[in-house]
Short mmCIF file of C-alpha atoms in Angstrom, two decimals:
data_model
loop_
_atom_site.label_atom_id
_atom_site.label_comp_id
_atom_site.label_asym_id
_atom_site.label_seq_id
_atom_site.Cartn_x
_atom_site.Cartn_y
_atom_site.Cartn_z
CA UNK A 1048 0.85 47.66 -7.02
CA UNK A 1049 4.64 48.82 -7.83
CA UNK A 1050 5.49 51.03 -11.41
CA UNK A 1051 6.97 47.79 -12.85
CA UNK A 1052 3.69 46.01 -12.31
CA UNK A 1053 1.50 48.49 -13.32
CA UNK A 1054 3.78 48.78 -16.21
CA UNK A 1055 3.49 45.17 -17.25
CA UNK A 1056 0.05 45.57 -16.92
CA UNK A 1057 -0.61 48.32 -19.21
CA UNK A 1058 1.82 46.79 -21.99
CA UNK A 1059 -0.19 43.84 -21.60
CA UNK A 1060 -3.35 45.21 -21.51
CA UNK A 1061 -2.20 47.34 -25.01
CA UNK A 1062 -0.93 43.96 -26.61
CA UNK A 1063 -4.48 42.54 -26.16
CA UNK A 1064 -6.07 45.69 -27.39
CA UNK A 1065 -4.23 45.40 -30.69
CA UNK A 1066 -6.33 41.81 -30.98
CA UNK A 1067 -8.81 43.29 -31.12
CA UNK A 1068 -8.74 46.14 -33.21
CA UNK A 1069 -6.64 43.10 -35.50
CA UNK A 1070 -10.14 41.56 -35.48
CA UNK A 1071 -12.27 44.00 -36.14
CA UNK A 1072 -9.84 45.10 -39.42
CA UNK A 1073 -10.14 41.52 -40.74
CA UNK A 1074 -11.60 41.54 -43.86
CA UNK A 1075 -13.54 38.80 -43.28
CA UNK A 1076 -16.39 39.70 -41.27
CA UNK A 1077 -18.19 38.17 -38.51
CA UNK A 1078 -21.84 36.41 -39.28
CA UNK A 1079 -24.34 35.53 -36.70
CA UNK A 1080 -24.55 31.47 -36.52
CA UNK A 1081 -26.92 30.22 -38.47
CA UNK A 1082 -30.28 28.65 -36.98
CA UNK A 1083 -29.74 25.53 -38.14
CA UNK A 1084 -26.98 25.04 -36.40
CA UNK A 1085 -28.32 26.00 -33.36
CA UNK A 1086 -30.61 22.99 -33.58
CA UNK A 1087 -28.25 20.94 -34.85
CA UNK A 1088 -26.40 19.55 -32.34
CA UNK A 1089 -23.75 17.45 -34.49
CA UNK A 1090 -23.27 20.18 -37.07
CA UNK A 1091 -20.32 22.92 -36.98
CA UNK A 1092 -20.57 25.26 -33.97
CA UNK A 1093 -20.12 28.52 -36.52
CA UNK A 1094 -19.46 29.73 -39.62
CA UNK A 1095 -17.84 32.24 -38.36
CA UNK A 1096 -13.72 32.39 -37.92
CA UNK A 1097 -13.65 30.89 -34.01
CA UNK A 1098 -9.97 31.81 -33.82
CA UNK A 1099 -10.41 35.70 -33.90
CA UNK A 1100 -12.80 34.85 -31.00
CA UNK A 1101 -10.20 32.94 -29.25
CA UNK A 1102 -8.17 35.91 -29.23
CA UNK A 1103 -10.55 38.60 -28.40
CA UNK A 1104 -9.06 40.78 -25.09
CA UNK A 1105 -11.75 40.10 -23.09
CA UNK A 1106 -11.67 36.40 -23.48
CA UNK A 1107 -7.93 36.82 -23.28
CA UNK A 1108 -7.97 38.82 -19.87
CA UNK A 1109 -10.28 35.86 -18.60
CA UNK A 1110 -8.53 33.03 -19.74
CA UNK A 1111 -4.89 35.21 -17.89
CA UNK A 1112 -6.85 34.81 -15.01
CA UNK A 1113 -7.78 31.62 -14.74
CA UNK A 1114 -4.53 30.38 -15.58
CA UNK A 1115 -2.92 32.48 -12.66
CA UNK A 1116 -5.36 31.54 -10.23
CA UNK A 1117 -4.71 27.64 -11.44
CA UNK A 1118 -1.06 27.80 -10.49
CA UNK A 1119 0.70 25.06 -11.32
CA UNK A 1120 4.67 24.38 -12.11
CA UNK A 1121 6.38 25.11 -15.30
CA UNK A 1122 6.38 23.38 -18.36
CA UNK A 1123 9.79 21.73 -20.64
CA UNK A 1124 10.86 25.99 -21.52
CA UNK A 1125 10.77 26.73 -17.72
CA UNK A 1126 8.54 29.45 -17.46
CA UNK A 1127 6.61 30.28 -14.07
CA UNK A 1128 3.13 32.06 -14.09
CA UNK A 1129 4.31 35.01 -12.40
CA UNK A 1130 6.18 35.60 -15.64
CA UNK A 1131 3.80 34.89 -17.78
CA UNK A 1132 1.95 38.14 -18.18
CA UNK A 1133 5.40 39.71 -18.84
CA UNK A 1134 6.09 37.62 -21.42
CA UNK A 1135 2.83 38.08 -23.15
CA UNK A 1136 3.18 42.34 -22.75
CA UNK A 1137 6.40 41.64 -25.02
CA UNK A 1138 5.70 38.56 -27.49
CA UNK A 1139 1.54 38.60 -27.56
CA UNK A 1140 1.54 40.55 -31.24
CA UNK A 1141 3.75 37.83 -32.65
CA UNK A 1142 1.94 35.00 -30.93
CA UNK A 1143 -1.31 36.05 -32.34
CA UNK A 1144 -0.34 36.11 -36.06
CA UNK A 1145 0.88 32.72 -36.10
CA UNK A 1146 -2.35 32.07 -34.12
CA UNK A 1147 -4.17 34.00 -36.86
CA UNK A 1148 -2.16 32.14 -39.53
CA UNK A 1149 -2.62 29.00 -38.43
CA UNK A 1150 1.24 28.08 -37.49
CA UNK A 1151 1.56 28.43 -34.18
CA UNK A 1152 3.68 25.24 -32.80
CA UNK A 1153 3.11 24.36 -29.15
CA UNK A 1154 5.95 22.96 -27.31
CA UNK A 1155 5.93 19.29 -26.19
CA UNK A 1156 4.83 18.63 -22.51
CA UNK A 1157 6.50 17.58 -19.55
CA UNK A 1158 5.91 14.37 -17.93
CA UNK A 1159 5.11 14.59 -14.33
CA UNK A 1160 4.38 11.04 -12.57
CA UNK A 1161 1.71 10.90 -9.28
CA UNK A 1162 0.73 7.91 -7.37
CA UNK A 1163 -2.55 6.80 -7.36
CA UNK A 1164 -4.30 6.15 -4.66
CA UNK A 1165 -5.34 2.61 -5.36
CA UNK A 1166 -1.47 2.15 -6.48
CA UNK A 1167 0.18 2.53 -9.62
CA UNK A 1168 1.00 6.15 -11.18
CA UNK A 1169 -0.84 8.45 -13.28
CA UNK A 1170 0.93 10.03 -15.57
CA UNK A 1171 0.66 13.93 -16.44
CA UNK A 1172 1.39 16.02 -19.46
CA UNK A 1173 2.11 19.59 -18.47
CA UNK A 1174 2.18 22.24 -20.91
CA UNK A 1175 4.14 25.57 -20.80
CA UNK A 1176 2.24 28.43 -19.11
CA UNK A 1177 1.70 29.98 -22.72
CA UNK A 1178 0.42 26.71 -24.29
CA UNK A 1179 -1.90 26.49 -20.91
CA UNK A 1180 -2.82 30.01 -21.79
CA UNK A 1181 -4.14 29.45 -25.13
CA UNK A 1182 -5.52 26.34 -24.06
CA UNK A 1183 -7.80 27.96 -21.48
CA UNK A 1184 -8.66 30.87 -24.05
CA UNK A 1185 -9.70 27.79 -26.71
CA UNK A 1186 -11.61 26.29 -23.93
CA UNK A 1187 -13.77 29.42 -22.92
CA UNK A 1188 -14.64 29.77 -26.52
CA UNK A 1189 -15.39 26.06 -27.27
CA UNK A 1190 -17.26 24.89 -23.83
CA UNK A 1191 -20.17 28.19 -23.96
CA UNK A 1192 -20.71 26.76 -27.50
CA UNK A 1193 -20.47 22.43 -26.50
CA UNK A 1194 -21.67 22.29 -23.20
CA UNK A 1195 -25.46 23.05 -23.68
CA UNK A 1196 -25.27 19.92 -26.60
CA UNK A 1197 -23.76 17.28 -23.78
CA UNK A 1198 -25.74 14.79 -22.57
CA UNK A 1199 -27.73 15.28 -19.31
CA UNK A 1200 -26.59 12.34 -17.80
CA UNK A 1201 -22.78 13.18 -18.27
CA UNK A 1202 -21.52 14.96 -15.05
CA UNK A 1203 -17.82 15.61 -15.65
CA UNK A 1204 -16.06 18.72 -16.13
CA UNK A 1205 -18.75 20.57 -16.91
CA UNK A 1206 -19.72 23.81 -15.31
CA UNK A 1207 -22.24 23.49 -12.79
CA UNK A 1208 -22.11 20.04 -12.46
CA UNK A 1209 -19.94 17.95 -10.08
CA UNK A 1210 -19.72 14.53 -8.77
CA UNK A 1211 -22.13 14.62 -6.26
CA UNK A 1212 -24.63 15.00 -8.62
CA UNK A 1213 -23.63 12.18 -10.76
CA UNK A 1214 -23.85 9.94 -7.32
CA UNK A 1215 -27.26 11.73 -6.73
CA UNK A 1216 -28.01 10.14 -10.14
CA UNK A 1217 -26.70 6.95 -9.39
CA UNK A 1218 -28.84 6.47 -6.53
CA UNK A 1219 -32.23 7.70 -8.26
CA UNK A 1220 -31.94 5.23 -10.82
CA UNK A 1221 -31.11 2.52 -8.14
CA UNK A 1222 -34.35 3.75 -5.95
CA UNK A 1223 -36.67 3.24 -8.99
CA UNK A 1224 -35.79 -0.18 -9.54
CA UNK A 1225 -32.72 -0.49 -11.55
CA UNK A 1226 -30.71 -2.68 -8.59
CA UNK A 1227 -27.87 -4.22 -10.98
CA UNK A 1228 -25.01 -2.04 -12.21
CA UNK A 1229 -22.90 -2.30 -15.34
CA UNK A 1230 -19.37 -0.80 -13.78
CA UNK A 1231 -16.96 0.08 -17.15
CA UNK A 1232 -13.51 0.54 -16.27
CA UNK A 1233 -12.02 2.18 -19.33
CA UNK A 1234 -8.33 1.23 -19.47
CA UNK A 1235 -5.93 4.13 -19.80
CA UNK A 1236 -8.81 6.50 -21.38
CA UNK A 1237 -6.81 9.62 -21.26
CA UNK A 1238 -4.04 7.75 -22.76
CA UNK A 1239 -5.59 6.02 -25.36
CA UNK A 1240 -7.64 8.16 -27.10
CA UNK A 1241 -7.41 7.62 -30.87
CA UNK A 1242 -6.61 11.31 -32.56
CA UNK A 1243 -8.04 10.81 -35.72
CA UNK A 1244 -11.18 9.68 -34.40
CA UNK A 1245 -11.38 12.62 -31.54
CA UNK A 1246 -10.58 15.16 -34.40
CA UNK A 1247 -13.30 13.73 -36.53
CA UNK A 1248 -15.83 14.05 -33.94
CA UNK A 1249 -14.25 17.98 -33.16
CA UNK A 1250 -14.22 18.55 -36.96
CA UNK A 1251 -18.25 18.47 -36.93
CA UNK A 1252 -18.43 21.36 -34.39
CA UNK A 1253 -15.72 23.57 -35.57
CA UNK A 1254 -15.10 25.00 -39.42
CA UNK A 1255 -11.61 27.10 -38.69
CA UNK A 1256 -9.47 25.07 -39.91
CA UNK A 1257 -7.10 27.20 -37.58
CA UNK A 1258 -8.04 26.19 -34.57
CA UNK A 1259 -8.60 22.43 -35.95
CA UNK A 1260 -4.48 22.86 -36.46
CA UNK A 1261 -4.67 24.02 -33.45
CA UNK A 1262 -6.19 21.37 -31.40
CA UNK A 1263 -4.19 19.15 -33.44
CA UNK A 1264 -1.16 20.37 -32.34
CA UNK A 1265 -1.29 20.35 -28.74
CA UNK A 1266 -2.33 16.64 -28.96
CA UNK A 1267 0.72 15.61 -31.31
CA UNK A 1268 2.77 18.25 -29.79
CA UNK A 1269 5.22 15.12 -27.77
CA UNK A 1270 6.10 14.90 -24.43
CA UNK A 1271 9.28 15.47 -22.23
CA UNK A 1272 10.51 12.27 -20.18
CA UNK A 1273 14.23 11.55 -19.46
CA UNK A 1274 15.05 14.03 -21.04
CA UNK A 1275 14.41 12.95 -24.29
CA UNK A 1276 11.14 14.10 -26.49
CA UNK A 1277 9.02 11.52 -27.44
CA UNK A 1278 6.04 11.30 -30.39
CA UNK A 1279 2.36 11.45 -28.70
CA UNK A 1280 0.50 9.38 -31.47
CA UNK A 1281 -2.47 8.69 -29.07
CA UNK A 1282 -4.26 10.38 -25.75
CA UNK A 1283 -4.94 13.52 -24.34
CA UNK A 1284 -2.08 14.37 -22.27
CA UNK A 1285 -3.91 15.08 -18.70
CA UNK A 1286 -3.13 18.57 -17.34
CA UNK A 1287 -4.10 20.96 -19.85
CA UNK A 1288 -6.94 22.95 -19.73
CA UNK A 1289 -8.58 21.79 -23.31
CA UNK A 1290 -8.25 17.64 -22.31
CA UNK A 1291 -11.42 17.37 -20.23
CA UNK A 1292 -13.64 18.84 -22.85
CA UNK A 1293 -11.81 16.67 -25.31
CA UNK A 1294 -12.19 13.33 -23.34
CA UNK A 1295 -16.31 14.87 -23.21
CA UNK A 1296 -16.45 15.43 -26.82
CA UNK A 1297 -14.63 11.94 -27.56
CA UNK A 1298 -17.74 10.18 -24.56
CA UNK A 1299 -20.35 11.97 -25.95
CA UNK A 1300 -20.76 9.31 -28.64
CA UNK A 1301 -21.19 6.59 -26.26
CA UNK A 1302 -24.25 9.18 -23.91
CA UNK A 1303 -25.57 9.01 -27.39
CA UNK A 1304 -25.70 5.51 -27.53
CA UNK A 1305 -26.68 4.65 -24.49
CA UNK A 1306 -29.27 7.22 -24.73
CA UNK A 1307 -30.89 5.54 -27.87
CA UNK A 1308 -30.78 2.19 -26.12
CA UNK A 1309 -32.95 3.77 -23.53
CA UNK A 1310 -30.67 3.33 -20.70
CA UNK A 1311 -30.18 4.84 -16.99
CA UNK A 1312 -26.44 5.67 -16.34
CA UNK A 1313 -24.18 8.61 -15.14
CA UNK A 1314 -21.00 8.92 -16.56
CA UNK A 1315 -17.96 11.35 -14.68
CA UNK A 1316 -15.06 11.29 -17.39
CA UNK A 1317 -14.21 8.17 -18.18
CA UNK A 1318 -16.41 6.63 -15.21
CA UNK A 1319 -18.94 5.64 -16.47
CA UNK A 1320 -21.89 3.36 -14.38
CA UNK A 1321 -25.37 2.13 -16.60
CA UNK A 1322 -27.95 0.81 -14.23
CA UNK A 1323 -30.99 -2.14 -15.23
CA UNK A 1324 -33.35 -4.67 -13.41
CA UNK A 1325 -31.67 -7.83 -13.68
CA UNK A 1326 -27.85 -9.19 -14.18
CA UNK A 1327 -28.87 -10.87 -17.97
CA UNK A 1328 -29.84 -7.85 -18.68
CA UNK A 1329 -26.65 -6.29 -17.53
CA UNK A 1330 -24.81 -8.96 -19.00
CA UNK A 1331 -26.19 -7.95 -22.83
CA UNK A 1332 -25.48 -4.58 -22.16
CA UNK A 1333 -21.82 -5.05 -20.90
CA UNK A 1334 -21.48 -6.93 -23.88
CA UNK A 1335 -22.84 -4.73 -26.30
CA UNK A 1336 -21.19 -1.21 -24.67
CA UNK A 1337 -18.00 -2.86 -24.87
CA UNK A 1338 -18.06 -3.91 -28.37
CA UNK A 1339 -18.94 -0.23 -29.04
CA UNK A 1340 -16.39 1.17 -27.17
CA UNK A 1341 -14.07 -1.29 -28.87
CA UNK A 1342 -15.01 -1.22 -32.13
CA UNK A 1343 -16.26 2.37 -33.14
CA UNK A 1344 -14.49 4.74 -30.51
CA UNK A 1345 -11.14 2.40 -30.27
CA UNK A 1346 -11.20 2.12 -26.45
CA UNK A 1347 -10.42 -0.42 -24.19
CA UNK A 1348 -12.36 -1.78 -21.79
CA UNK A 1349 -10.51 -3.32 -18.51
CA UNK A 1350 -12.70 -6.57 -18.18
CA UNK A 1351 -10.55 -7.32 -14.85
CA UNK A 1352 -12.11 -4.30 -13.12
CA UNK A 1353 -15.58 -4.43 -15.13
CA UNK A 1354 -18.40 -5.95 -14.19
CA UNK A 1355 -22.22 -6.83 -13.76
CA UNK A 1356 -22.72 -6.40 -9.68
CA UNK A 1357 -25.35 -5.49 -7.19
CA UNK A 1358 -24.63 -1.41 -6.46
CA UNK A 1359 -23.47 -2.20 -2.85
CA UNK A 1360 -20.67 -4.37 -4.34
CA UNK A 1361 -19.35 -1.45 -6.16
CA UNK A 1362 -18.07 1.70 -5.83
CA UNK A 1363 -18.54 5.13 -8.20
CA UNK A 1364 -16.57 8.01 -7.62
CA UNK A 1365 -15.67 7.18 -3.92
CA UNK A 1366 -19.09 6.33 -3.07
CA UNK A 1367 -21.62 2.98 -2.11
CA UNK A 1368 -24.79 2.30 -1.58
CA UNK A 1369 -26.85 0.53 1.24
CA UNK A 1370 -29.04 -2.22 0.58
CA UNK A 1371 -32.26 -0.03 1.29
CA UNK A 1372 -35.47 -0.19 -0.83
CA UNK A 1373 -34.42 3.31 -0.44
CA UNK A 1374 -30.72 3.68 -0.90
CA UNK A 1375 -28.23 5.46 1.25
CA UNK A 1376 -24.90 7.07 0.00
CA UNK A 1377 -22.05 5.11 1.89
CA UNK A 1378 -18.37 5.77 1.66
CA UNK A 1379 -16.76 3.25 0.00
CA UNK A 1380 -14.19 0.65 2.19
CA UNK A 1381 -10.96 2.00 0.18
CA UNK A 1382 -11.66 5.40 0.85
CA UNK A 1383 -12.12 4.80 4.13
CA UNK A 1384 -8.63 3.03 4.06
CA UNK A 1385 -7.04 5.94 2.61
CA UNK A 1386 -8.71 7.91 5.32
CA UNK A 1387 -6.92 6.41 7.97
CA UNK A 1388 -3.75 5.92 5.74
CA UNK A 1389 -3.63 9.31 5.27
CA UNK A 1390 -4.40 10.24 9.30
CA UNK A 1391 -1.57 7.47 10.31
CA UNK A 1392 0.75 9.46 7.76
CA UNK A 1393 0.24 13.01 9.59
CA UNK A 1394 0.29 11.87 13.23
CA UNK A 1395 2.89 9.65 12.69
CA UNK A 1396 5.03 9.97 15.99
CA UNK A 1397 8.56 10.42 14.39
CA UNK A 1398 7.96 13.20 12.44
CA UNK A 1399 9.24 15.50 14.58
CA UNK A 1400 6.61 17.96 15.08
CA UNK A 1401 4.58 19.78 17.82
CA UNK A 1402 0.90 19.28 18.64
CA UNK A 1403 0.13 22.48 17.23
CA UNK A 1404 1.16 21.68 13.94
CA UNK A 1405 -0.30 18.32 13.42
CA UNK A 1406 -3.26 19.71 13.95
CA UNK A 1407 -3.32 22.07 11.99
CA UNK A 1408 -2.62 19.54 8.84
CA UNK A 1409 -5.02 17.25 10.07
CA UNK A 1410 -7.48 20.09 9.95
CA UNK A 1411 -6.36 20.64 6.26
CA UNK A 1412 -7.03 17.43 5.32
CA UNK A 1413 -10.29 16.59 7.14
CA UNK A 1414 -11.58 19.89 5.62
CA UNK A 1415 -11.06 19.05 2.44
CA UNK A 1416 -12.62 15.43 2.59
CA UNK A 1417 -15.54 16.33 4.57
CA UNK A 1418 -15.75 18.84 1.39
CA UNK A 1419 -16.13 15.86 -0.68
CA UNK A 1420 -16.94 12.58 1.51
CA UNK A 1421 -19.93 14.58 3.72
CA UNK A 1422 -22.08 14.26 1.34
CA UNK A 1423 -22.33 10.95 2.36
CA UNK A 1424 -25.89 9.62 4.31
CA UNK A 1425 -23.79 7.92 7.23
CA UNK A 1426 -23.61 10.13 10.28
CA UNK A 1427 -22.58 7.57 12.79
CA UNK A 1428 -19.59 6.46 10.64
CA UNK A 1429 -18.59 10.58 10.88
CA UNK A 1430 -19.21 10.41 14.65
CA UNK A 1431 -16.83 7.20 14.47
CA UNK A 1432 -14.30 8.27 12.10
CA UNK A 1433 -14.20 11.85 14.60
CA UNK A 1434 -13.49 9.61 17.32
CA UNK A 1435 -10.77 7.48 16.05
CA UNK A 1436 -8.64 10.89 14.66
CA UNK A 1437 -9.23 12.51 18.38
CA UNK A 1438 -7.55 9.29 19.52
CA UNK A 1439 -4.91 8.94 17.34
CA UNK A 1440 -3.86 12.59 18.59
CA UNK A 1441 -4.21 11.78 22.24
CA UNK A 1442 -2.00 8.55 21.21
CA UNK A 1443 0.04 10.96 19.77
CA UNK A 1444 0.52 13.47 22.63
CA UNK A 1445 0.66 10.28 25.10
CA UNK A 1446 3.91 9.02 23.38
CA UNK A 1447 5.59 12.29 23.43
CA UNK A 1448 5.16 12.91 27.41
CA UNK A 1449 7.36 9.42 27.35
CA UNK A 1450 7.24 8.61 31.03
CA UNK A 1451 5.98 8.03 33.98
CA UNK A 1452 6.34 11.35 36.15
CA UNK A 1453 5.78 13.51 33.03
CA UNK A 1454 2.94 11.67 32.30
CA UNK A 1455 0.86 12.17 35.70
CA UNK A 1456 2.51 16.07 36.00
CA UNK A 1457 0.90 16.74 32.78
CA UNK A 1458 -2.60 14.78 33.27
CA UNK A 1459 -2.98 16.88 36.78
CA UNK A 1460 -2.08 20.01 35.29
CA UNK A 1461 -5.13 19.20 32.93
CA UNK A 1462 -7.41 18.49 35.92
CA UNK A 1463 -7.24 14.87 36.12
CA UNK A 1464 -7.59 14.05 40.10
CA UNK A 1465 -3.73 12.27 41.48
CA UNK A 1466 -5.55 9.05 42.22
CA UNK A 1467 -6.98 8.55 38.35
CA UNK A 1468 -3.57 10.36 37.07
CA UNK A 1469 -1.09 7.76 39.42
CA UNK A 1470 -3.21 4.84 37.93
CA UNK A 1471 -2.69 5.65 34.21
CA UNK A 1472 0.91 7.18 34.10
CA UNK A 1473 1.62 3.81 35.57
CA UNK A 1474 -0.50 1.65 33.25
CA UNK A 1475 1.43 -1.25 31.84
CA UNK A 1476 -1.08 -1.15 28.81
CA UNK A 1477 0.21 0.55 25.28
CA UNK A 1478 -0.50 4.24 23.95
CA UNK A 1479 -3.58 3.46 21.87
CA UNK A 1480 -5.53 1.68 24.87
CA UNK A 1481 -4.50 4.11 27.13
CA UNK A 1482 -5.53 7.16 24.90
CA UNK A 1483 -9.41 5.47 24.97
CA UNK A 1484 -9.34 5.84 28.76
CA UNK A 1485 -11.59 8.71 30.78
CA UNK A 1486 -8.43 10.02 32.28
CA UNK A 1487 -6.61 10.74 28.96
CA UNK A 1488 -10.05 11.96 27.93
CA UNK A 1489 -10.65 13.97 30.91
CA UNK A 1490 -7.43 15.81 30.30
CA UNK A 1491 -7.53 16.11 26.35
CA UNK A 1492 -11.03 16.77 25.65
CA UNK A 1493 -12.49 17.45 21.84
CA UNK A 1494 -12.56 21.17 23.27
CA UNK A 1495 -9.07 20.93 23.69
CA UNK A 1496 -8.20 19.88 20.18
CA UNK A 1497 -11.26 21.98 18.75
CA UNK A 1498 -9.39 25.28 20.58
CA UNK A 1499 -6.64 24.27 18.07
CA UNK A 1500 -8.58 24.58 15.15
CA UNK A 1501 -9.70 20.38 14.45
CA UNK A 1502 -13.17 20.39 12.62
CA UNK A 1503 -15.95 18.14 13.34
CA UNK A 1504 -16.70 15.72 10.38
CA UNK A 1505 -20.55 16.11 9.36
CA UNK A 1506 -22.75 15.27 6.80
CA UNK A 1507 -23.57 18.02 4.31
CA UNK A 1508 -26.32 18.88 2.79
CA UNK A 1509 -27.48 16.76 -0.45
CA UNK A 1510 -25.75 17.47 -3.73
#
């Protein structure tokens, strides 16, 4: 580590340590929570003043990490993470006491546009790396004290829990019986989140009327697009740390209600799939979710992409069921058609590139899916899908030997005997035929590309 480093380090690590002596100097003093709110889910988290907690150096240091090890661009004032922690070393004493105060202002977010995959764009809010900062320190605080009061059936950035499980969930429920599925497609959630509602429902956990400011603030705080600053009067912009456990708090009514109606669902964010024994049934329940979703949360739901369906007709989270009295987890058809979208994209002829390469971001990518996607109960759609990316490089390496002569000098420096190499270097028949063929095979073998670092897809192990 160089002097400057260490230097920036040390200021830092000094600016923190005045928080907390700061703290521990406030005249008001810190109580134990109260029993009663222990057991009470709905009531405030604490008594105590959460914002001083927010601010501690240890949950400071933590919440520095994270948001280094996040990455990420820079928000509308430019700042990159490296420079964060240099920043805070010189400014953290005055950023605390309007924290402490209560008049800290966060800075509107920058808009930041991705396609979906399905088509369309999502659209991001990113904060400055200081308002992501305080974000993540809020969140630390908040989640230890939330998360135990969630519902067990919610499955969405939460720790511990991922969206495996939630499939795993899914699939119980159909395996006991429940073989019709209620599929809510929440229209723009993130975007449309009322503020006065989601503040009400914070407002029961938290009595610091600091950090209720606060959280306020970074939801009205605007957002950068054009270059002009615009009014956020509704949503959670998505890309801050503190918007998933918002977008929880603001569900967590409707776990509750479909909890007292004595249903079987799993909800992921705003996906959210409720499982019974018959379509009437699902009918009354679509019905009745959606006028409480309407009515007492404000949301919309998308009746377009809603419906009452037999689990193999739909898909949650990327995933499908079979038919089986005893259900397997399928991949669903569109990701599958990303898939391959995605594998024609990197092997793509014209890009210009060597073997070695494409291979190498193929590997990337199938490493990453097979992350997510093995945990599928298909192994002979692996064994296919492994076959067809194999080809798609030998199709790949086929085109690029362009003709004839090049074509049989290269399959009999691989092995391939003159006779078989002379009859396929001449084949009239196009690239992706002729990459299917023993000779091609013969010469490019799954060794071959395996040598070059390409993983095997395989099923993983259960969620």
């Amino acid at each position: 580590m160089s002097g400057k480093r260490q230097q920036t380090q040390r200021q830092l690590e000094l600016s923190f340590e005045v928080g907390r002596a700061a703290t521990a100097a406030d005249p008001a003093p810190r109580r134990a929570e109260p029993p009663a709110a222990k057991r009470e889910a709905e009531g405030p988290a604490s008594i105590e003043p959460l914002m001083e907690e927010v601010c501690e150096r240890e949950n400071l240091k933590k919440a520095l990490k994270q948001v280094k090890s996040n990455g990420g661009g820079p928000g509308v004032d430019r700042m990159t993470v490296e420079k964060l922690p240099g920043h805070l070393a010189k400014h953290w004493p005055a950023i605390r006491e309007r924290l402490f105060a209560g008049t800290y202002e966060p800075q509107p977010v920058k808009r930041v546009e991705i396609p979906k995959p399905g088509g369309g764009v999502r659209k991001l809010g990113i904060p400055t790396v200081l308002d992501r900062f305080i974000q993540q320190a809020v969140l630390q605080v908040l989640q230890k004290r939330w998360d135990r009061t969630f519902s067990e059936h919610s499955y969405g950035f939460r720790p511990g829990r991922s969206a495996h499980q939630a499939v795993l969930a899914a699939q119980q429920h159909i395996a006991a019986g429940h073989r019709f599925v209620v599929d809510l497609d929440l229209e723009k959630f993130f975007d449309r989140v009322n503020h006065d509602i989601l503040m009400s429902r914070v407002a029961r956990r938290i009595a610091d009327k600091r950090l209720l400011g606060l959280i306020r603030g970074f939801l009205t705080a605007g957002v950068l697009e054009n270059g002009l600053v615009g009014p956020t009067d509704e949503g959670t912009p998505q890309g801050g740390p503190l918007s998933p456990l918002l977008s929880n708090i603001m569900l967590d009514d409707l776990d509750r209600e479909l909890a007292r109606r004595g249903l079987r669902f799993a909800r992921y964010a705003d996906d959210c799939n409720i499982y019974v024994r018959s379509r009437r049934a699902g009918e009354r329940v679509k019905k009745g979710i959606t006028d409480f979703l309407t009515k007492t949360l404000k949301l919309k739901v998308n009746e377009e992409k809603s419906a009452v369906a037999r689990p193999w007709e739909r898909k949650f989270l990327g995933f499908t069921f079979s038919m089986d009295p005893a259900p397997k987890r399928r991949i669903a058809p569109k990701a599958l058609d990303r898939f391959k979208d995605r594998i024609r994209e990197i092997t793509r002829r014209t890009r210009g590139i060597g073997i070695e390469r494409m291979v190498q971001e193929t590997a990337t990518f199938l490493r990453g899916w097979n992350g997510y996607f093995g945990h599928c109960e298909t192994p002979t759609l692996l064994r296919d899908l492994n076959s067809w990316v194999r080809r798609r490089l030998r199709c790949f390496l086929w085109r690029q030997w362009k003709r004839g002569r090049r074509r049989f000098e290269e399959l009999r420096k691989r092995g391939v005997p003159p006779r078989n190499a002379a009859a396929v270097a001449g084949s009239p028949h196009g690239p992706w035929r002729i990459a299917a063929s023993p000779p091609v095979n013969q010469a490019l073998p799954d060794a071959y590309f395996a040598s070059l670092g390409l993983p095997t897809l395989a099923v993983r192990s259960a969620a």
